[in-house]
Amino acid sequence: MTDAPKRTPLYDLHVELGGKMVDFAGWEMPVQYPMGIMGEHKQCREKAALFDVSHMGQVILRGENVGEKLETLCPQAYAGLKEGKARYGFFTNEDGGIMDDLIVSNAGDHYFVVVNAALRHQDIPHMQANLDGVEVTEIFDRALVAVQGPKAEDVVGGLCPAARDLKFMETTVAEIDGAECRISRLGYTGEDGYEISIPEADAIRISKLFLAHDDCEPAGLGARDSLRLEAGLCLYGNDIDQSTSPVEASLSWAIQKRRKEEGGFPGAARIQKELAEGPSKKLVGIKPEGRAPARQGVEVQSEGGDTLGTITSGSFGPTVGGPVAMGYVAADHAAPGTKVNLIIRGKAQPAEIVALPFVTQNYKR
Amino acid sequence: MATYYSEEHEWITVEGDVATLGITQHAADQLGEVVFVEQREAGEEFEKGGEIGVIESVKAASEIYAPLDGEVIEVNEALADNPGALNESPEGDAWIYKIKISDASQLDDLMDLDGYKALIG
């Protein structure tokens, strides 16, 4: 076993582009490029940005009734997922906590699943042990690249017309410059865009073709984090973990009606109870009134000084032009408009509970 | 007028018993884009090594440490409205404090420019 950080198929390109490399979940990844996090963030909101997300786990599931079987591990309605459609979801544990979040696509003759980098070593055995008669294969010979932003359709569609025909949360296979790619219209920035699974040998060449477009620039993990936070999207390990339920995490929207009613997934008892009665704490958007960012771990208090909860993600939102945060608060203080205090370096800073997302999502439905 | 550098990547320019303090270009480059500076108020006294403010970049929060004993006599208020100046001109307009030096002998513990350049490689 070696602890040396792993490299994605795009590593040489990151270095060539001046990416500042950091260790992330055991992977050597670019945190930013010379443009800087703010510039990359703005690039993605206004034009298009290319992210390397190859560190995430790409998994192929083959077998009979894969969707039905996945429903024994996830509260999502994957049985009815139509061919060519993708759906956000999560594995839950017996206590109703979230084990990981994932995207599941029905790719016709198989299901295609993308899981988080840090949890692929948990998720793969979890599926192998619990999906009877399903062949679970993690693929290591493909890069995963996200092209995100209002110009993403021009960038990707210019090289691959089939990409233009996809709507949000749809997936297909098409050739890009002779390489067979899986193209899915989704992402984690709040913008329109694509995640594209590319054969390893073609990854740099095709990424360079995207970057050759006037409106496309590379962006790193720094911008990816500020973009997803402004878009109100949870980051596993920060905002959700084994102890938080999807209802607490304000992810009830990702559990389809049939599953809410029928149950039959790990932790259903707690999740159905919280759906019926309301959770005791809730993940909310929090907007600090001053300019000081409230980082992960900052305590949230009521105006009266009672502890309400903790910030789970907090940073400066370049599009918002000020600090933005998400965190858990007691459910009776979770309504938008509620005034709270954030204890930043020992001092109470006023803030307000706000509706998520901080920026309008621009998905192409 | 002499300029000194600390291992915490601050510079001070000394005139008599008053020093102007800021962060180095190297520090600014490492921090990334600065979005907020928490500054002390004039009149506040501090000891060498003590925290005298916080610089928040898009990435993270970083403390500013006092390079010597002293007292804040002036705060660069312009940084409140334009924290990004710390990236553009950290060794110029974007100074952070003017401080009154209590013990000039502590200057001997700081580096000159050559020493600092050797530190950052």
Short mmCIF file of C-alpha atoms in Angstrom, two decimals:
data_model
loop_
_atom_site.label_atom_id
_atom_site.label_comp_id
_atom_site.label_asym_id
_atom_site.label_seq_id
_atom_site.Cartn_x
_atom_site.Cartn_y
_atom_site.Cartn_z
CA MET A 1 0.00 0.00 0.00
CA THR A 2 1.22 3.44 -0.78
CA ASP A 3 -0.07 6.74 0.48
CA ALA A 4 1.27 8.67 -2.51
CA PRO A 5 -1.52 10.76 -3.99
CA LYS A 6 -3.05 9.35 -7.13
CA ARG A 7 -3.16 11.25 -10.41
CA THR A 8 -6.00 11.50 -12.87
CA PRO A 9 -5.54 11.09 -16.64
CA LEU A 10 -5.55 14.90 -16.85
CA TYR A 11 -2.65 15.45 -14.45
CA ASP A 12 -0.16 16.52 -17.13
CA LEU A 13 -2.69 18.97 -18.55
CA HIS A 14 -3.24 20.56 -15.11
CA VAL A 15 0.48 21.09 -14.76
CA GLU A 16 0.76 22.45 -18.29
CA LEU A 17 -2.07 24.91 -17.56
CA GLY A 18 -0.40 26.13 -14.37
CA GLY A 19 -2.77 24.39 -11.99
CA LYS A 20 -1.83 24.61 -8.31
CA MET A 21 -1.95 21.00 -7.22
CA VAL A 22 -3.16 19.88 -3.78
CA ASP A 23 -3.97 16.57 -2.14
CA PHE A 24 -7.72 16.00 -2.15
CA ALA A 25 -9.15 12.69 -0.88
CA GLY A 26 -5.88 11.00 -1.83
CA TRP A 27 -5.77 12.58 -5.28
CA GLU A 28 -3.42 15.22 -6.61
CA MET A 29 -5.91 17.77 -7.93
CA PRO A 30 -5.80 21.39 -9.11
CA VAL A 31 -7.25 23.77 -6.51
CA GLN A 32 -6.95 26.68 -8.91
CA TYR A 33 -5.25 27.89 -12.09
CA PRO A 34 -3.54 31.22 -12.73
CA MET A 35 -6.94 32.90 -13.26
CA GLY A 36 -7.70 32.41 -9.57
CA ILE A 37 -10.75 31.07 -7.75
CA MET A 38 -12.82 34.23 -8.17
CA GLY A 39 -12.11 34.45 -11.88
CA GLU A 40 -12.79 30.76 -12.42
CA HIS A 41 -16.04 31.02 -10.48
CA LYS A 42 -17.14 33.99 -12.58
CA GLN A 43 -16.07 32.18 -15.75
CA CYS A 44 -18.39 29.30 -14.89
CA ARG A 45 -21.35 31.52 -14.05
CA GLU A 46 -20.96 33.69 -17.15
CA LYS A 47 -19.37 31.47 -19.83
CA ALA A 48 -18.03 27.95 -19.35
CA ALA A 49 -15.49 26.23 -17.14
CA LEU A 50 -13.88 22.82 -17.41
CA PHE A 51 -13.34 20.76 -14.24
CA ASP A 52 -11.51 17.48 -13.85
CA VAL A 53 -13.71 15.24 -11.71
CA SER A 54 -11.93 12.01 -12.62
CA HIS A 55 -11.21 11.36 -8.96
CA MET A 56 -14.85 10.44 -8.49
CA GLY A 57 -15.72 6.78 -8.82
CA GLN A 58 -17.34 5.59 -12.05
CA VAL A 59 -19.17 2.32 -11.64
CA ILE A 60 -20.99 0.04 -14.08
CA LEU A 61 -23.84 -2.10 -12.76
CA ARG A 62 -25.01 -4.98 -14.94
CA GLY A 63 -27.69 -7.53 -14.28
CA GLU A 64 -31.42 -8.06 -14.08
CA ASN A 65 -33.59 -5.42 -12.44
CA VAL A 66 -30.69 -3.25 -11.28
CA GLY A 67 -33.03 -0.33 -10.53
CA GLU A 68 -35.22 -2.43 -8.25
CA LYS A 69 -32.19 -3.80 -6.46
CA LEU A 70 -30.70 -0.34 -5.93
CA GLU A 71 -33.91 0.57 -4.15
CA THR A 72 -32.87 -1.73 -1.32
CA LEU A 73 -29.87 0.57 -0.67
CA CYS A 74 -31.26 3.99 -1.64
CA PRO A 75 -34.54 5.82 -0.96
CA GLN A 76 -34.75 6.84 -4.63
CA ALA A 77 -37.16 5.42 -7.18
CA TYR A 78 -34.57 3.85 -9.43
CA ALA A 79 -36.87 1.04 -10.61
CA GLY A 80 -38.83 3.42 -12.76
CA LEU A 81 -35.84 5.34 -14.06
CA LYS A 82 -36.21 5.52 -17.82
CA GLU A 83 -33.39 4.68 -20.18
CA GLY A 84 -31.28 7.76 -20.83
CA LYS A 85 -32.26 9.42 -17.55
CA ALA A 86 -30.07 10.23 -14.56
CA ARG A 87 -31.17 10.77 -10.96
CA TYR A 88 -29.44 12.19 -7.88
CA GLY A 89 -29.62 9.99 -4.82
CA PHE A 90 -27.84 8.61 -1.78
CA PHE A 91 -27.09 5.42 0.06
CA THR A 92 -28.63 5.41 3.53
CA ASN A 93 -27.57 3.37 6.55
CA GLU A 94 -29.82 1.50 8.98
CA ASP A 95 -30.03 4.60 11.19
CA GLY A 96 -31.27 6.73 8.31
CA GLY A 97 -27.97 8.57 7.91
CA ILE A 98 -26.45 9.28 4.51
CA MET A 99 -23.55 6.99 3.55
CA ASP A 100 -22.73 8.85 0.33
CA ASP A 101 -24.49 10.74 -2.40
CA LEU A 102 -24.38 9.63 -5.98
CA ILE A 103 -25.78 10.00 -9.49
CA VAL A 104 -27.40 6.96 -11.04
CA SER A 105 -28.06 6.78 -14.79
CA ASN A 106 -30.02 4.19 -16.71
CA ALA A 107 -27.68 3.56 -19.62
CA GLY A 108 -29.86 0.92 -21.29
CA ASP A 109 -27.93 -2.33 -21.04
CA HIS A 110 -26.40 -1.24 -17.74
CA TYR A 111 -26.63 1.37 -14.99
CA PHE A 112 -23.89 3.96 -14.66
CA VAL A 113 -23.18 5.30 -11.18
CA VAL A 114 -20.86 8.10 -10.06
CA VAL A 115 -19.83 8.23 -6.39
CA ASN A 116 -17.58 10.51 -4.35
CA ALA A 117 -13.80 10.12 -4.51
CA ALA A 118 -13.33 9.63 -0.78
CA LEU A 119 -16.05 6.99 -0.52
CA ARG A 120 -15.52 4.81 -3.55
CA HIS A 121 -13.76 2.27 -1.32
CA GLN A 122 -16.86 2.06 0.86
CA ASP A 123 -19.48 2.21 -1.88
CA ILE A 124 -18.15 -0.45 -4.22
CA PRO A 125 -18.06 -3.24 -1.58
CA HIS A 126 -21.40 -2.00 -0.26
CA MET A 127 -22.98 -2.54 -3.68
CA GLN A 128 -21.11 -5.79 -4.32
CA ALA A 129 -22.29 -7.23 -1.01
CA ASN A 130 -25.89 -6.12 -1.29
CA LEU A 131 -26.92 -6.18 -4.94
CA ASP A 132 -27.61 -9.86 -5.57
CA GLY A 133 -27.01 -10.94 -9.13
CA VAL A 134 -25.60 -7.56 -10.11
CA GLU A 135 -22.09 -7.29 -11.52
CA VAL A 136 -20.50 -4.22 -9.92
CA THR A 137 -17.47 -2.97 -11.87
CA GLU A 138 -15.54 0.13 -11.05
CA ILE A 139 -13.91 1.53 -14.17
CA PHE A 140 -10.44 3.02 -13.93
CA ASP A 141 -9.67 3.59 -17.59
CA ARG A 142 -11.85 6.65 -18.13
CA ALA A 143 -11.54 10.29 -17.15
CA LEU A 144 -14.54 12.32 -16.00
CA VAL A 145 -14.66 15.94 -17.06
CA ALA A 146 -17.34 18.52 -16.25
CA VAL A 147 -18.02 21.42 -18.59
CA GLN A 148 -20.30 23.83 -16.76
CA GLY A 149 -21.80 27.22 -17.49
CA PRO A 150 -24.23 28.99 -19.81
CA LYS A 151 -21.88 28.47 -22.77
CA ALA A 152 -21.35 24.75 -22.00
CA GLU A 153 -23.80 23.77 -24.74
CA ASP A 154 -21.78 25.73 -27.30
CA VAL A 155 -18.50 24.28 -26.07
CA VAL A 156 -19.61 20.64 -25.99
CA GLY A 157 -22.29 20.83 -28.70
CA GLY A 158 -19.80 22.29 -31.16
CA LEU A 159 -17.85 19.06 -31.02
CA CYS A 160 -20.76 16.73 -30.38
CA PRO A 161 -24.19 17.77 -31.73
CA ALA A 162 -25.94 15.02 -29.72
CA ALA A 163 -25.09 16.95 -26.55
CA ARG A 164 -27.41 19.78 -27.59
CA ASP A 165 -30.40 17.43 -27.64
CA LEU A 166 -30.01 16.37 -24.02
CA LYS A 167 -32.12 17.98 -21.33
CA PHE A 168 -31.17 18.31 -17.65
CA MET A 169 -30.51 14.88 -16.10
CA GLU A 170 -30.34 13.06 -19.41
CA THR A 171 -27.44 10.90 -20.60
CA THR A 172 -26.27 9.42 -23.89
CA VAL A 173 -23.25 7.92 -25.60
CA ALA A 174 -21.75 9.81 -28.50
CA GLU A 175 -18.46 10.28 -30.27
CA ILE A 176 -16.29 13.30 -29.57
CA ASP A 177 -13.41 13.57 -32.04
CA GLY A 178 -13.54 9.84 -32.63
CA ALA A 179 -13.68 8.79 -28.98
CA GLU A 180 -16.77 7.16 -27.52
CA CYS A 181 -17.90 9.24 -24.57
CA ARG A 182 -20.77 9.13 -22.11
CA ILE A 183 -22.29 12.59 -22.01
CA SER A 184 -24.68 13.51 -19.20
CA ARG A 185 -26.37 16.87 -18.92
CA LEU A 186 -25.83 17.54 -15.23
CA GLY A 187 -23.23 18.83 -12.83
CA TYR A 188 -22.72 20.34 -9.44
CA THR A 189 -22.33 24.09 -9.98
CA GLY A 190 -25.93 25.23 -10.37
CA GLU A 191 -25.28 25.96 -14.04
CA ASP A 192 -26.27 24.19 -17.21
CA GLY A 193 -23.54 21.81 -18.32
CA TYR A 194 -22.28 18.32 -18.82
CA GLU A 195 -20.29 15.57 -17.17
CA ILE A 196 -18.42 13.59 -19.79
CA SER A 197 -16.79 10.21 -19.25
CA ILE A 198 -13.89 9.94 -21.70
CA PRO A 199 -11.49 7.05 -22.43
CA GLU A 200 -8.28 7.77 -20.57
CA ALA A 201 -6.14 7.91 -23.72
CA ASP A 202 -8.37 10.60 -25.25
CA ALA A 203 -8.95 12.68 -22.13
CA ILE A 204 -6.28 15.34 -22.59
CA ARG A 205 -6.89 15.71 -26.31
CA ILE A 206 -10.64 16.19 -25.87
CA SER A 207 -10.24 18.48 -22.86
CA LYS A 208 -7.95 20.63 -24.98
CA LEU A 209 -10.60 20.74 -27.70
CA PHE A 210 -13.09 22.08 -25.13
CA LEU A 211 -10.53 24.57 -23.84
CA ALA A 212 -9.84 25.73 -27.40
CA HIS A 213 -13.31 27.32 -27.37
CA ASP A 214 -13.03 31.04 -26.62
CA ASP A 215 -15.56 30.78 -23.79
CA CYS A 216 -14.08 27.80 -21.94
CA GLU A 217 -11.35 28.01 -19.27
CA PRO A 218 -10.11 25.47 -16.73
CA ALA A 219 -11.36 25.71 -13.14
CA GLY A 220 -10.19 23.94 -10.00
CA LEU A 221 -11.58 22.55 -6.77
CA GLY A 222 -11.68 26.01 -5.17
CA ALA A 223 -14.19 27.35 -7.66
CA ARG A 224 -16.05 24.04 -7.66
CA ASP A 225 -16.63 24.43 -3.91
CA SER A 226 -17.78 28.07 -4.03
CA LEU A 227 -20.04 27.32 -7.02
CA ARG A 228 -21.76 24.35 -5.37
CA LEU A 229 -22.17 26.27 -2.12
CA GLU A 230 -23.83 29.23 -3.86
CA ALA A 231 -26.03 26.72 -5.67
CA GLY A 232 -27.09 25.27 -2.29
CA LEU A 233 -25.71 21.82 -3.09
CA CYS A 234 -24.46 19.59 -0.27
CA LEU A 235 -20.86 18.41 -0.07
CA TYR A 236 -20.48 14.96 1.45
CA GLY A 237 -18.36 15.08 4.59
CA ASN A 238 -19.23 18.75 5.17
CA ASP A 239 -22.99 19.10 4.96
CA ILE A 240 -24.06 15.48 5.01
CA ASP A 241 -22.60 12.39 6.64
CA GLN A 242 -23.43 9.07 8.28
CA SER A 243 -25.32 10.83 11.09
CA THR A 244 -27.45 13.26 9.09
CA SER A 245 -30.69 12.11 7.55
CA PRO A 246 -31.86 13.29 4.14
CA VAL A 247 -34.81 15.05 5.77
CA GLU A 248 -32.50 16.99 8.08
CA ALA A 249 -30.29 17.79 5.07
CA SER A 250 -33.28 19.28 3.21
CA LEU A 251 -32.92 16.55 0.59
CA SER A 252 -36.50 15.25 0.86
CA TRP A 253 -37.03 16.46 -2.72
CA ALA A 254 -34.63 13.71 -3.82
CA ILE A 255 -36.88 10.98 -2.37
CA GLN A 256 -39.70 10.21 -4.76
CA LYS A 257 -43.28 10.01 -3.56
CA ARG A 258 -43.63 6.23 -3.96
CA ARG A 259 -40.55 5.58 -1.85
CA LYS A 260 -41.64 8.04 0.83
CA GLU A 261 -44.90 6.13 1.13
CA GLU A 262 -43.67 2.57 0.72
CA GLY A 263 -40.34 2.76 2.55
CA GLY A 264 -38.25 -0.39 2.14
CA PHE A 265 -34.84 1.27 2.19
CA PRO A 266 -32.22 1.36 4.97
CA GLY A 267 -33.25 3.72 7.75
CA ALA A 268 -36.80 4.08 6.42
CA ALA A 269 -38.26 4.16 9.93
CA ARG A 270 -36.38 7.32 10.91
CA ILE A 271 -36.74 8.99 7.53
CA GLN A 272 -40.49 8.36 7.29
CA LYS A 273 -40.94 9.57 10.87
CA GLU A 274 -39.03 12.77 10.13
CA LEU A 275 -41.00 13.27 6.93
CA ALA A 276 -44.24 13.00 8.91
CA GLU A 277 -43.31 14.90 12.04
CA GLY A 278 -40.48 17.13 10.85
CA PRO A 279 -36.82 16.77 11.80
CA SER A 280 -35.41 18.32 14.97
CA LYS A 281 -32.70 20.12 13.02
CA LYS A 282 -32.50 21.28 9.44
CA LEU A 283 -29.85 22.28 6.92
CA VAL A 284 -30.45 25.89 5.86
CA GLY A 285 -28.84 28.72 3.96
CA ILE A 286 -27.23 31.32 6.20
CA LYS A 287 -26.27 34.78 5.00
CA PRO A 288 -23.83 36.65 7.26
CA GLU A 289 -24.63 40.38 7.35
CA GLY A 290 -21.03 41.53 7.55
CA ARG A 291 -18.17 40.74 5.24
CA ALA A 292 -16.49 38.10 7.38
CA PRO A 293 -16.96 34.58 5.97
CA ALA A 294 -18.32 32.04 8.46
CA ARG A 295 -16.37 28.84 7.96
CA GLN A 296 -17.19 25.21 8.75
CA GLY A 297 -17.48 24.67 12.49
CA VAL A 298 -18.71 28.14 13.41
CA GLU A 299 -21.45 28.02 16.05
CA VAL A 300 -24.89 29.37 15.19
CA GLN A 301 -26.77 30.99 18.06
CA SER A 302 -30.22 32.49 18.46
CA GLU A 303 -30.44 36.21 19.11
CA GLY A 304 -31.01 35.22 22.73
CA GLY A 305 -27.69 33.35 22.86
CA ASP A 306 -28.95 29.76 22.66
CA THR A 307 -26.91 27.33 20.60
CA LEU A 308 -28.87 26.42 17.48
CA GLY A 309 -26.30 24.48 15.49
CA THR A 310 -23.17 24.69 13.38
CA ILE A 311 -22.01 25.96 10.01
CA THR A 312 -21.12 23.02 7.77
CA SER A 313 -19.93 24.94 4.67
CA GLY A 314 -19.02 28.58 4.55
CA SER A 315 -17.05 30.76 2.23
CA PHE A 316 -17.14 33.88 0.15
CA GLY A 317 -19.64 33.72 -2.69
CA PRO A 318 -18.10 35.49 -5.68
CA THR A 319 -21.44 35.79 -7.52
CA VAL A 320 -23.30 36.88 -4.39
CA GLY A 321 -20.47 39.29 -3.64
CA GLY A 322 -20.33 38.42 0.04
CA PRO A 323 -20.10 35.56 2.49
CA VAL A 324 -22.48 32.61 2.16
CA ALA A 325 -22.92 29.56 4.33
CA MET A 326 -24.96 26.46 4.99
CA GLY A 327 -25.44 24.82 8.32
CA TYR A 328 -27.77 22.98 10.66
CA VAL A 329 -30.08 24.85 13.00
CA ALA A 330 -32.85 23.75 15.34
CA ALA A 331 -35.98 23.27 13.22
CA ASP A 332 -37.91 26.00 15.06
CA HIS A 333 -35.29 28.53 13.89
CA ALA A 334 -35.05 27.28 10.31
CA ALA A 335 -37.56 29.61 8.64
CA PRO A 336 -36.09 32.06 6.12
CA GLY A 337 -35.88 35.51 7.67
CA THR A 338 -34.92 34.23 11.12
CA LYS A 339 -32.14 36.35 12.62
CA VAL A 340 -29.25 34.45 14.16
CA ASN A 341 -25.74 35.15 15.39
CA LEU A 342 -22.59 33.43 14.16
CA ILE A 343 -19.76 33.13 16.66
CA ILE A 344 -16.75 33.98 14.51
CA ARG A 345 -13.48 34.04 16.46
CA GLY A 346 -15.38 34.51 19.67
CA LYS A 347 -17.51 37.43 18.51
CA ALA A 348 -21.20 37.29 17.63
CA GLN A 349 -21.79 38.37 14.04
CA PRO A 350 -25.38 38.91 12.86
CA ALA A 351 -26.73 36.70 10.09
CA GLU A 352 -30.04 35.61 8.61
CA ILE A 353 -31.52 32.28 7.62
CA VAL A 354 -32.24 32.42 3.89
CA ALA A 355 -33.81 30.17 1.29
CA LEU A 356 -31.38 28.11 -0.79
CA PRO A 357 -29.92 28.43 -3.36
CA PHE A 358 -28.03 31.72 -3.10
CA VAL A 359 -27.99 32.00 -6.90
CA THR A 360 -30.66 30.91 -9.36
CA GLN A 361 -29.97 27.51 -10.86
CA ASN A 362 -29.79 27.61 -14.65
CA TYR A 363 -30.54 24.03 -15.63
CA LYS A 364 -31.85 23.33 -19.16
CA ARG A 365 -35.05 21.44 -18.45
CA MET B 1 14.07 54.00 6.66
CA ALA B 2 14.66 50.29 6.92
CA THR B 3 12.44 47.36 6.01
CA TYR B 4 12.34 44.12 7.98
CA TYR B 5 10.62 40.81 7.36
CA SER B 6 9.18 38.20 9.71
CA GLU B 7 8.96 34.44 9.32
CA GLU B 8 5.19 34.92 9.32
CA HIS B 9 5.53 36.78 6.01
CA GLU B 10 4.96 40.29 7.27
CA TRP B 11 7.03 43.31 6.40
CA ILE B 12 7.58 46.40 8.53
CA THR B 13 9.11 49.65 7.46
CA VAL B 14 10.56 51.60 10.36
CA GLU B 15 10.88 55.37 10.74
CA GLY B 16 11.97 56.35 14.23
CA ASP B 17 9.75 54.41 16.67
CA VAL B 18 6.88 54.04 14.20
CA ALA B 19 6.55 51.07 11.88
CA THR B 20 4.20 50.44 8.98
CA LEU B 21 3.15 46.78 8.81
CA GLY B 22 1.80 44.68 5.98
CA ILE B 23 2.03 41.24 4.43
CA THR B 24 4.52 40.33 1.75
CA GLN B 25 3.77 39.74 -1.91
CA HIS B 26 4.71 36.10 -1.32
CA ALA B 27 2.09 35.83 1.45
CA ALA B 28 -0.54 37.53 -0.69
CA ASP B 29 0.16 35.12 -3.54
CA GLN B 30 -0.13 32.14 -1.20
CA LEU B 31 -3.37 33.37 0.38
CA GLY B 32 -5.19 33.80 -2.90
CA GLU B 33 -7.88 36.40 -3.36
CA VAL B 34 -8.47 38.30 -0.12
CA VAL B 35 -12.14 38.97 0.66
CA PHE B 36 -12.05 40.29 4.23
CA VAL B 37 -9.55 41.71 6.69
CA GLU B 38 -10.32 41.76 10.41
CA GLN B 39 -8.24 44.56 11.92
CA ARG B 40 -7.58 45.70 15.48
CA GLU B 41 -8.41 49.24 16.55
CA ALA B 42 -6.03 52.10 17.16
CA GLY B 43 -4.89 52.12 20.77
CA GLU B 44 -4.75 48.37 21.10
CA GLU B 45 -1.49 47.04 22.50
CA PHE B 46 0.01 43.70 21.62
CA GLU B 47 3.00 41.47 22.22
CA LYS B 48 5.37 39.88 19.78
CA GLY B 49 3.86 36.70 18.38
CA GLY B 50 0.32 37.69 19.35
CA GLU B 51 -2.52 37.62 16.84
CA ILE B 52 -3.28 41.11 15.56
CA GLY B 53 -5.85 40.39 12.91
CA VAL B 54 -7.14 37.89 10.40
CA ILE B 55 -7.04 37.84 6.63
CA GLU B 56 -9.78 35.83 4.96
CA SER B 57 -9.21 34.70 1.41
CA VAL B 58 -11.62 32.80 -0.78
CA LYS B 59 -9.85 29.68 0.47
CA ALA B 60 -9.29 30.14 4.19
CA ALA B 61 -8.66 32.38 7.18
CA SER B 62 -5.06 33.28 8.10
CA GLU B 63 -3.94 35.09 11.23
CA ILE B 64 -1.63 38.09 11.23
CA TYR B 65 0.98 37.83 14.00
CA ALA B 66 2.74 40.76 15.62
CA PRO B 67 6.42 40.78 14.63
CA LEU B 68 7.27 42.75 17.81
CA ASP B 69 5.71 44.39 20.89
CA GLY B 70 3.83 47.59 20.21
CA GLU B 71 0.60 49.53 19.93
CA VAL B 72 -1.64 50.12 16.93
CA ILE B 73 -1.66 53.84 16.20
CA GLU B 74 -3.34 53.83 12.81
CA VAL B 75 -5.43 51.33 10.85
CA ASN B 76 -5.63 51.27 7.06
CA GLU B 77 -9.40 51.71 6.87
CA ALA B 78 -9.40 51.40 3.08
CA LEU B 79 -8.96 47.62 3.41
CA ALA B 80 -12.45 47.27 4.88
CA ASP B 81 -14.04 48.34 1.61
CA ASN B 82 -11.36 46.99 -0.69
CA PRO B 83 -9.73 43.90 0.84
CA GLY B 84 -8.62 42.87 -2.67
CA ALA B 85 -5.99 45.64 -2.50
CA LEU B 86 -3.97 43.16 -0.43
CA ASN B 87 -3.48 41.11 -3.58
CA GLU B 88 -2.76 44.06 -5.82
CA SER B 89 -0.40 46.06 -3.66
CA PRO B 90 0.49 44.21 -0.45
CA GLU B 91 3.83 45.96 -0.07
CA GLY B 92 2.45 49.35 -1.11
CA ASP B 93 -1.00 50.95 -0.62
CA ALA B 94 -2.39 47.92 1.20
CA TRP B 95 -0.42 48.31 4.42
CA ILE B 96 -2.43 47.09 7.40
CA TYR B 97 -1.30 49.05 10.49
CA LYS B 98 0.99 51.76 11.66
CA ILE B 99 2.37 50.68 15.01
CA LYS B 100 4.39 52.28 17.76
CA ILE B 101 7.38 50.09 18.54
CA SER B 102 7.90 49.40 22.27
CA ASP B 103 11.25 47.63 22.09
CA ALA B 104 13.46 48.45 19.10
CA SER B 105 15.90 45.71 20.08
CA GLN B 106 13.34 43.16 18.81
CA LEU B 107 14.09 44.36 15.29
CA ASP B 108 17.29 42.37 15.51
CA ASP B 109 15.23 39.19 15.45
CA LEU B 110 13.71 40.05 12.06
CA MET B 111 15.18 39.45 8.61
CA ASP B 112 16.38 41.81 5.93
CA LEU B 113 15.25 41.37 2.34
CA ASP B 114 18.04 38.92 1.48
CA GLY B 115 17.22 36.83 4.53
CA TYR B 116 13.56 36.79 3.63
CA LYS B 117 14.27 35.85 0.03
CA ALA B 118 16.35 32.95 1.30
CA LEU B 119 13.43 31.88 3.53
CA ILE B 120 10.87 31.76 0.73
CA GLY B 121 13.35 30.27 -1.71
#
